[in-house]
PDB file of C-alpha atoms in Angstrom:
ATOM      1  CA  UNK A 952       9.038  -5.280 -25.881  1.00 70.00           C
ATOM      2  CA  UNK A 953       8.201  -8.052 -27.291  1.00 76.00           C
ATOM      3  CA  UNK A 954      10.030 -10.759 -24.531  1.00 79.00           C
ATOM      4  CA  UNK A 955       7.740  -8.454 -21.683  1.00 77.00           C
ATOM      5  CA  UNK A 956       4.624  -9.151 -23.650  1.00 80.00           C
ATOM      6  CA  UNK A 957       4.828 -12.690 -24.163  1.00 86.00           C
ATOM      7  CA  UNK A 958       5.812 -13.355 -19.754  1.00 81.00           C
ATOM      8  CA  UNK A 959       3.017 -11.082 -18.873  1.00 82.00           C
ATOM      9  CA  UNK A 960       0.640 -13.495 -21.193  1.00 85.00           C
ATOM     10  CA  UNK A 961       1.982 -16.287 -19.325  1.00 84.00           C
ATOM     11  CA  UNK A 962       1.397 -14.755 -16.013  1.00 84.00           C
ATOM     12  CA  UNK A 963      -2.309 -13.911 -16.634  1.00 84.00           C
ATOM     13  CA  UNK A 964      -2.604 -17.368 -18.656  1.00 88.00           C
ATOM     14  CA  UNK A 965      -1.049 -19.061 -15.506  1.00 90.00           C
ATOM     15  CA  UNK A 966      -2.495 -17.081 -12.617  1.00 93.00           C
ATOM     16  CA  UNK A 967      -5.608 -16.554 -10.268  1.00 94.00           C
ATOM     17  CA  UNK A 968      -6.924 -13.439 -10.104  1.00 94.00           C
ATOM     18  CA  UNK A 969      -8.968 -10.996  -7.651  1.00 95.00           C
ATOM     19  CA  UNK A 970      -7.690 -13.086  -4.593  1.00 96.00           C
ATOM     20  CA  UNK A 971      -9.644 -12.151  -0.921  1.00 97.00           C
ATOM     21  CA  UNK A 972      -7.784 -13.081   1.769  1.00 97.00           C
ATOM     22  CA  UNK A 973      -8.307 -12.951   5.709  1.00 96.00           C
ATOM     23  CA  UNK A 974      -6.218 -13.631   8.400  1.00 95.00           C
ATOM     24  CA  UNK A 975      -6.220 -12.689  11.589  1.00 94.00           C
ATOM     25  CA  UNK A 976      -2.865 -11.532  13.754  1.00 92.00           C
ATOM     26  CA  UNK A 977      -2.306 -10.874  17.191  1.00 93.00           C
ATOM     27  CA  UNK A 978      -1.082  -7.232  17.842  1.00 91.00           C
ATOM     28  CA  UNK A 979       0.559  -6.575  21.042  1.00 91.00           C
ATOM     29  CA  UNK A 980      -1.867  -2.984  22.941  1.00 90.00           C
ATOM     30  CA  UNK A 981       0.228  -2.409  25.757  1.00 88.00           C
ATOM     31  CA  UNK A 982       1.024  -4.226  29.148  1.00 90.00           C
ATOM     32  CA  UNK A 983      -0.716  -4.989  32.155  1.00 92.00           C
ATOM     33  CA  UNK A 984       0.374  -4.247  35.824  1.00 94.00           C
ATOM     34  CA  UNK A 985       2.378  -7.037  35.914  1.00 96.00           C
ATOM     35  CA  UNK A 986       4.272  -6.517  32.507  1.00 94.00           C
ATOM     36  CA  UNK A 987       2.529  -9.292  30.874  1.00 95.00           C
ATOM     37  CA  UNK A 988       1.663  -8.249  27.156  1.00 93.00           C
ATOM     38  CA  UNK A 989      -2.072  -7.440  26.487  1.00 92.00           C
ATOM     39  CA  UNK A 990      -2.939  -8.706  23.014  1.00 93.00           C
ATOM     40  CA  UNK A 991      -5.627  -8.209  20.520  1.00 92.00           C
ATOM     41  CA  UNK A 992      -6.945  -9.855  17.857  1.00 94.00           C
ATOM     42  CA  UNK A 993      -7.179  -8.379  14.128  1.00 93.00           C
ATOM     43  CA  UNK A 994      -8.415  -9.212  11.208  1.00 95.00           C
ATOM     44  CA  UNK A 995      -6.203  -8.729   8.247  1.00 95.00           C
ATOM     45  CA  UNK A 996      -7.219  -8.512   4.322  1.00 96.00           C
ATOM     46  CA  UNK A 997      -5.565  -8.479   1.594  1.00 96.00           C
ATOM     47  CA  UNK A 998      -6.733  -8.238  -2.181  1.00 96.00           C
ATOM     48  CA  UNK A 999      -4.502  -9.537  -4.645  1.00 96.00           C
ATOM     49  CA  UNK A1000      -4.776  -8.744  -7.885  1.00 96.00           C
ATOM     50  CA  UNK A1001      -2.748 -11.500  -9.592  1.00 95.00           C
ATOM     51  CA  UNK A1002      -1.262 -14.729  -7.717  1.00 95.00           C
ATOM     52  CA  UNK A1003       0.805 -16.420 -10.406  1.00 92.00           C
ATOM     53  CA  UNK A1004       0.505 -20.202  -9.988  1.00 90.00           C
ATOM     54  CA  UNK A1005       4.573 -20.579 -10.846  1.00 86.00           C
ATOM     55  CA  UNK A1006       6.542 -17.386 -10.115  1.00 89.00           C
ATOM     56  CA  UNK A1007       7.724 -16.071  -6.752  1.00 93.00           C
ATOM     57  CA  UNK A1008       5.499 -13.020  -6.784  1.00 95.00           C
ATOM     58  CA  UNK A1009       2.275 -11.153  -6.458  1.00 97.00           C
ATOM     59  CA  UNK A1010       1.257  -8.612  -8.327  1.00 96.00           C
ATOM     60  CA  UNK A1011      -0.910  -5.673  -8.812  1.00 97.00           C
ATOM     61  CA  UNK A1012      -1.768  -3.951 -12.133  1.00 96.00           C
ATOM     62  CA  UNK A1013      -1.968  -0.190 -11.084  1.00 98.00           C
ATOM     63  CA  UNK A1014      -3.435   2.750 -13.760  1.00 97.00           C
ATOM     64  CA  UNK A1015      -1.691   5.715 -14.283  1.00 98.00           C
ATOM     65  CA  UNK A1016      -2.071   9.178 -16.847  1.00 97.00           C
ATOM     66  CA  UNK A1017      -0.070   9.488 -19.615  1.00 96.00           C
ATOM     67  CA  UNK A1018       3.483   9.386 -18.623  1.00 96.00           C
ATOM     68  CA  UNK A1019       2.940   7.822 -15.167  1.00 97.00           C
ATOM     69  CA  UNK A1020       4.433   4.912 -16.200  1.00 97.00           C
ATOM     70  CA  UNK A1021       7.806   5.984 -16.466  1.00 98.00           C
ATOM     71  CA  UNK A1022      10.212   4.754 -13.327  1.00 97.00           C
ATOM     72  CA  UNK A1023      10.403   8.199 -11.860  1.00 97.00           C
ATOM     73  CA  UNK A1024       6.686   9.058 -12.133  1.00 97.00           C
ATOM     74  CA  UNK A1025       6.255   6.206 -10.427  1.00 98.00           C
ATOM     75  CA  UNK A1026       8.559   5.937  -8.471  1.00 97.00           C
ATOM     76  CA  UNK A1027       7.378   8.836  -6.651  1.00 97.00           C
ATOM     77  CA  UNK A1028       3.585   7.687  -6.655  1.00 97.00           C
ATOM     78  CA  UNK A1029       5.240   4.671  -4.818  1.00 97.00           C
ATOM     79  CA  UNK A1030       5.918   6.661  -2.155  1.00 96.00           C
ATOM     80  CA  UNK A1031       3.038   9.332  -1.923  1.00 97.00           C
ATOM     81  CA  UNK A1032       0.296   6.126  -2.396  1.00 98.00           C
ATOM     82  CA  UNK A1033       1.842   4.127  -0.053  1.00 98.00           C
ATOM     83  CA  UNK A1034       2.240   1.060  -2.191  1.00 98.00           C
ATOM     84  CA  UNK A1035       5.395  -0.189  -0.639  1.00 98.00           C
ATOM     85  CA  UNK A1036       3.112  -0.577   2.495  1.00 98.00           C
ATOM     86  CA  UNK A1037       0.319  -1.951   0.325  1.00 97.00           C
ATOM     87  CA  UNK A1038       3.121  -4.591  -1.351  1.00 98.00           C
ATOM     88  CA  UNK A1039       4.750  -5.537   2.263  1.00 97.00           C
ATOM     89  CA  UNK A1040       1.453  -6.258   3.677  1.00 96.00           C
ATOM     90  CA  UNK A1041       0.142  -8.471   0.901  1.00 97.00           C
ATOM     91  CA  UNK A1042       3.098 -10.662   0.941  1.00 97.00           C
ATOM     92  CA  UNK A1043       2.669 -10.753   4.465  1.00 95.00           C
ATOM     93  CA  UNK A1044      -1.325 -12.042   4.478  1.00 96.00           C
ATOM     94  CA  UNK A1045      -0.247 -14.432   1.238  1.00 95.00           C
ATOM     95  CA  UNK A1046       2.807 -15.938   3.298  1.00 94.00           C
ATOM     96  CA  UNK A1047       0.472 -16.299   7.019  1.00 93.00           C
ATOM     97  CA  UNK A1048      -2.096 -18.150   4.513  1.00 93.00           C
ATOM     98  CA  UNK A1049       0.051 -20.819   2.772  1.00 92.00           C
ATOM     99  CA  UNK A1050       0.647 -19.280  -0.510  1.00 92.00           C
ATOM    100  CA  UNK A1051       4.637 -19.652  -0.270  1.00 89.00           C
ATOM    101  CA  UNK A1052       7.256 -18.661  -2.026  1.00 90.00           C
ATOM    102  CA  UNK A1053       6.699 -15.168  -3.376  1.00 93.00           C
ATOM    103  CA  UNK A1054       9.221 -12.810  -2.356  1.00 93.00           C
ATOM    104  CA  UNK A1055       8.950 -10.013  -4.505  1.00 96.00           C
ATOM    105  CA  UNK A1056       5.924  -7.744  -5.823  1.00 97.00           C
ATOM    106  CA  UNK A1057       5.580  -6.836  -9.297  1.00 96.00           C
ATOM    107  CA  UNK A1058       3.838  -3.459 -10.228  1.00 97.00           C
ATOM    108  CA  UNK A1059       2.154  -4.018 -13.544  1.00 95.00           C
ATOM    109  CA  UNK A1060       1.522  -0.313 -14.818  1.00 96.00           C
ATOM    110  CA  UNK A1061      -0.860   0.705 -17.113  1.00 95.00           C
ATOM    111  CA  UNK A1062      -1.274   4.776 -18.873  1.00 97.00           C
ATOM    112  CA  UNK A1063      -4.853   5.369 -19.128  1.00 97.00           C
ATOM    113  CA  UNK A1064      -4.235   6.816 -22.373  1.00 96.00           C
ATOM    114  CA  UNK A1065      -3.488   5.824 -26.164  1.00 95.00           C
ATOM    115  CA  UNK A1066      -1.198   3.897 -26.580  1.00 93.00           C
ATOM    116  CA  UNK A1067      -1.763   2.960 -23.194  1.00 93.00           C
ATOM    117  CA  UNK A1068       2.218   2.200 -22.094  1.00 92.00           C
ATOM    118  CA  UNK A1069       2.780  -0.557 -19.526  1.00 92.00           C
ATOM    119  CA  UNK A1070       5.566  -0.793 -17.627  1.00 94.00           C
ATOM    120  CA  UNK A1071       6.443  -3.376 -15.068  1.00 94.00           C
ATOM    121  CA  UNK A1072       8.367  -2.620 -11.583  1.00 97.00           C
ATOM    122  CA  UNK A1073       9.486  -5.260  -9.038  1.00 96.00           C
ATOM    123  CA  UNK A1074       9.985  -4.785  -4.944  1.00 98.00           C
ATOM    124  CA  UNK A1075      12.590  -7.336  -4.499  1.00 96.00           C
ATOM    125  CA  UNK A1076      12.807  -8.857  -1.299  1.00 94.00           C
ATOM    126  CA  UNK A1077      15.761  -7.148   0.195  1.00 95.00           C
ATOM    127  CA  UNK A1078      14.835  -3.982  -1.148  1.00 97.00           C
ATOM    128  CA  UNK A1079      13.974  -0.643   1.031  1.00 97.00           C
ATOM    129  CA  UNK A1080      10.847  -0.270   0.177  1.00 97.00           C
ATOM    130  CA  UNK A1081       9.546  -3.897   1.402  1.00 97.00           C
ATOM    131  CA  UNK A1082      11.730  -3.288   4.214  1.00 97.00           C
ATOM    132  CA  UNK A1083       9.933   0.107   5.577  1.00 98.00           C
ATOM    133  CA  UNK A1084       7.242  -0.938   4.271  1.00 98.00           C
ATOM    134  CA  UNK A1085       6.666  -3.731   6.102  1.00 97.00           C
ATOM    135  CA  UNK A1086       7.984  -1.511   9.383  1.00 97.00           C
ATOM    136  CA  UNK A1087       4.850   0.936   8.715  1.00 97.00           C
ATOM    137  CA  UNK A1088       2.509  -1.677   8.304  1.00 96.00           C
ATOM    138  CA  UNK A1089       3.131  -2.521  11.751  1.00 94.00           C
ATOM    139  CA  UNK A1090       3.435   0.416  13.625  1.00 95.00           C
ATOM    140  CA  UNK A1091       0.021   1.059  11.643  1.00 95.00           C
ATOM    141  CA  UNK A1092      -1.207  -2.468  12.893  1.00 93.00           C
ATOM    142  CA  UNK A1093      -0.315  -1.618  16.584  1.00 92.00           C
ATOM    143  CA  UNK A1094      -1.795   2.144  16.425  1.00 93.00           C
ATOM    144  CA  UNK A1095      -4.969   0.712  15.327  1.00 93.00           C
ATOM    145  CA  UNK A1096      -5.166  -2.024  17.628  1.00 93.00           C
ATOM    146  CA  UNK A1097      -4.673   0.077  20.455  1.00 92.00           C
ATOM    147  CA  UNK A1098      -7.076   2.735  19.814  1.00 93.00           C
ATOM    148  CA  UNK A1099      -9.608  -0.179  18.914  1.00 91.00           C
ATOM    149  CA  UNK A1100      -8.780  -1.791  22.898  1.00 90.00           C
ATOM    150  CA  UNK A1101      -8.898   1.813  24.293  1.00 92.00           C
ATOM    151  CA  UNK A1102     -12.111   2.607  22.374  1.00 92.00           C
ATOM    152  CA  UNK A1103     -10.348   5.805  21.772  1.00 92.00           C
ATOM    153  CA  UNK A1104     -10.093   7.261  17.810  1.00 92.00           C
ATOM    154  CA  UNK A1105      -7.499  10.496  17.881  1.00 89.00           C
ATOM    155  CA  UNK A1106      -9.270  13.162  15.529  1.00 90.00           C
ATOM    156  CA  UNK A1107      -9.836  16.480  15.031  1.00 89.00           C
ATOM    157  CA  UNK A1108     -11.128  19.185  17.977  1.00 87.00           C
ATOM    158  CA  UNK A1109     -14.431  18.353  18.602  1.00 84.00           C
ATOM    159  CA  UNK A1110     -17.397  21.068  18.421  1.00 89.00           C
ATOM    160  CA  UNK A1111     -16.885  24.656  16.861  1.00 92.00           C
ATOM    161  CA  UNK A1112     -13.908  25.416  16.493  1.00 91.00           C
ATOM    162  CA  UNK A1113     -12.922  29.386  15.395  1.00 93.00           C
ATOM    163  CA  UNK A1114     -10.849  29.514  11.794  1.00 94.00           C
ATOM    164  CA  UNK A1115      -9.694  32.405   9.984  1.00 95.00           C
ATOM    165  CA  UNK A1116      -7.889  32.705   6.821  1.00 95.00           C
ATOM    166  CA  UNK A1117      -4.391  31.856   7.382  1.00 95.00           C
ATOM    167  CA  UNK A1118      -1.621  35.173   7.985  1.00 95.00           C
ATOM    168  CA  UNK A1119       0.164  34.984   4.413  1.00 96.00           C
ATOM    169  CA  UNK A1120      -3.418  35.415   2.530  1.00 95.00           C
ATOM    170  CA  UNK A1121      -4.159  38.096   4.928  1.00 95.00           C
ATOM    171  CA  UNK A1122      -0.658  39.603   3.534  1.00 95.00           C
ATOM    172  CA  UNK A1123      -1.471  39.202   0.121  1.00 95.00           C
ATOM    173  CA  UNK A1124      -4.474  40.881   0.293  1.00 94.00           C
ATOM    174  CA  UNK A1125      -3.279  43.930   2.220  1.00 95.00           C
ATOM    175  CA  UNK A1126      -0.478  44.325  -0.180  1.00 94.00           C
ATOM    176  CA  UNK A1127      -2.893  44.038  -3.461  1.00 94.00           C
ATOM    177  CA  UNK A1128      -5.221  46.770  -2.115  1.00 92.00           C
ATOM    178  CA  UNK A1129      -1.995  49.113  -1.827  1.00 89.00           C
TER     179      UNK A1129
END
């Protein structure tokens, strides 16, 4: 599309690119005795791939295989790679530093292969995925700053622990030696 072509050589005419950014929040750990919140400090990043310098968005140029580009490809890598989270939490750092105004995130998708397809996707403000997003980002946010406080990282059994192969393998092979 011709129209797409030319406004995404504006936007990389008209934009910075590779932005760090680090802010720190204040993430509520728990409570003391008294019910007073106990707060902890965190340091936030964010790494934008393209701040236009005019338009009300960020963006981030993603690669993809041949045919990832498509809306319901990924659409669904959306989901499973977490880049509504990703998208809700950069607009949050950009807006907490004093880059204003951007209120959606464009997706500017790229096929690895010839003849290398872009597509572009936006999170509008109001849409679901900003929403939850942004909801996951923070429960993340608080998890993390409470185990940091506690000192305490949930994992996996420590030491030796036994492991077999799981029941439906052991099935399989009892019914191919039949």
């Amino acid at each position: 599309d011709p129209g797409m072509r030319e406004f995404l050589r504006n936007i990389f005419l008209e934009c910075d690119t590779e932005v760090s950014i680090f802010r720190d929040a204040w993430v509520q750990v728990g409570a003391d005795d008294s019910g007073k919140p106990i707060m902890r400090k965190l340091l936030r990043k964010a790494r934008l791939d393209i701040v236009p310098r005019r338009w009300d968005f960020l963006a981030d140029i993603k690669t993809v295989p041949m045919g990832g580009a498509s809306k319901m490809e990924f659409q669904r890598k959306l989901f499973d790679m977490d880049y509504h989270i990703q998208a809700a939490s950069n607009l949050s750092i950009a807006r907490d530093s004093g880059i204003e105004g951007r209120v959606r995130f464009l997706f500017i998708v790229v096929e690895r292969e010839p003849p290398f397809v872009v597509a572009t996707y936006s999170l509008e403000h109001d849409s679901n995925a900003l929403r939850l997003g942004a909801l996951e980002w923070e429960r993340r946010m608080a998890t993390y700053a409470r185990c940091a406080h506690e000192k305490h990282w949930p994992g996996y059994d420590p030491g030796f622990n036994a492991i077999d192969i799981p029941p439906w393998a052991v099935k399989q092979y009892e019914q191919e030696a039949e």
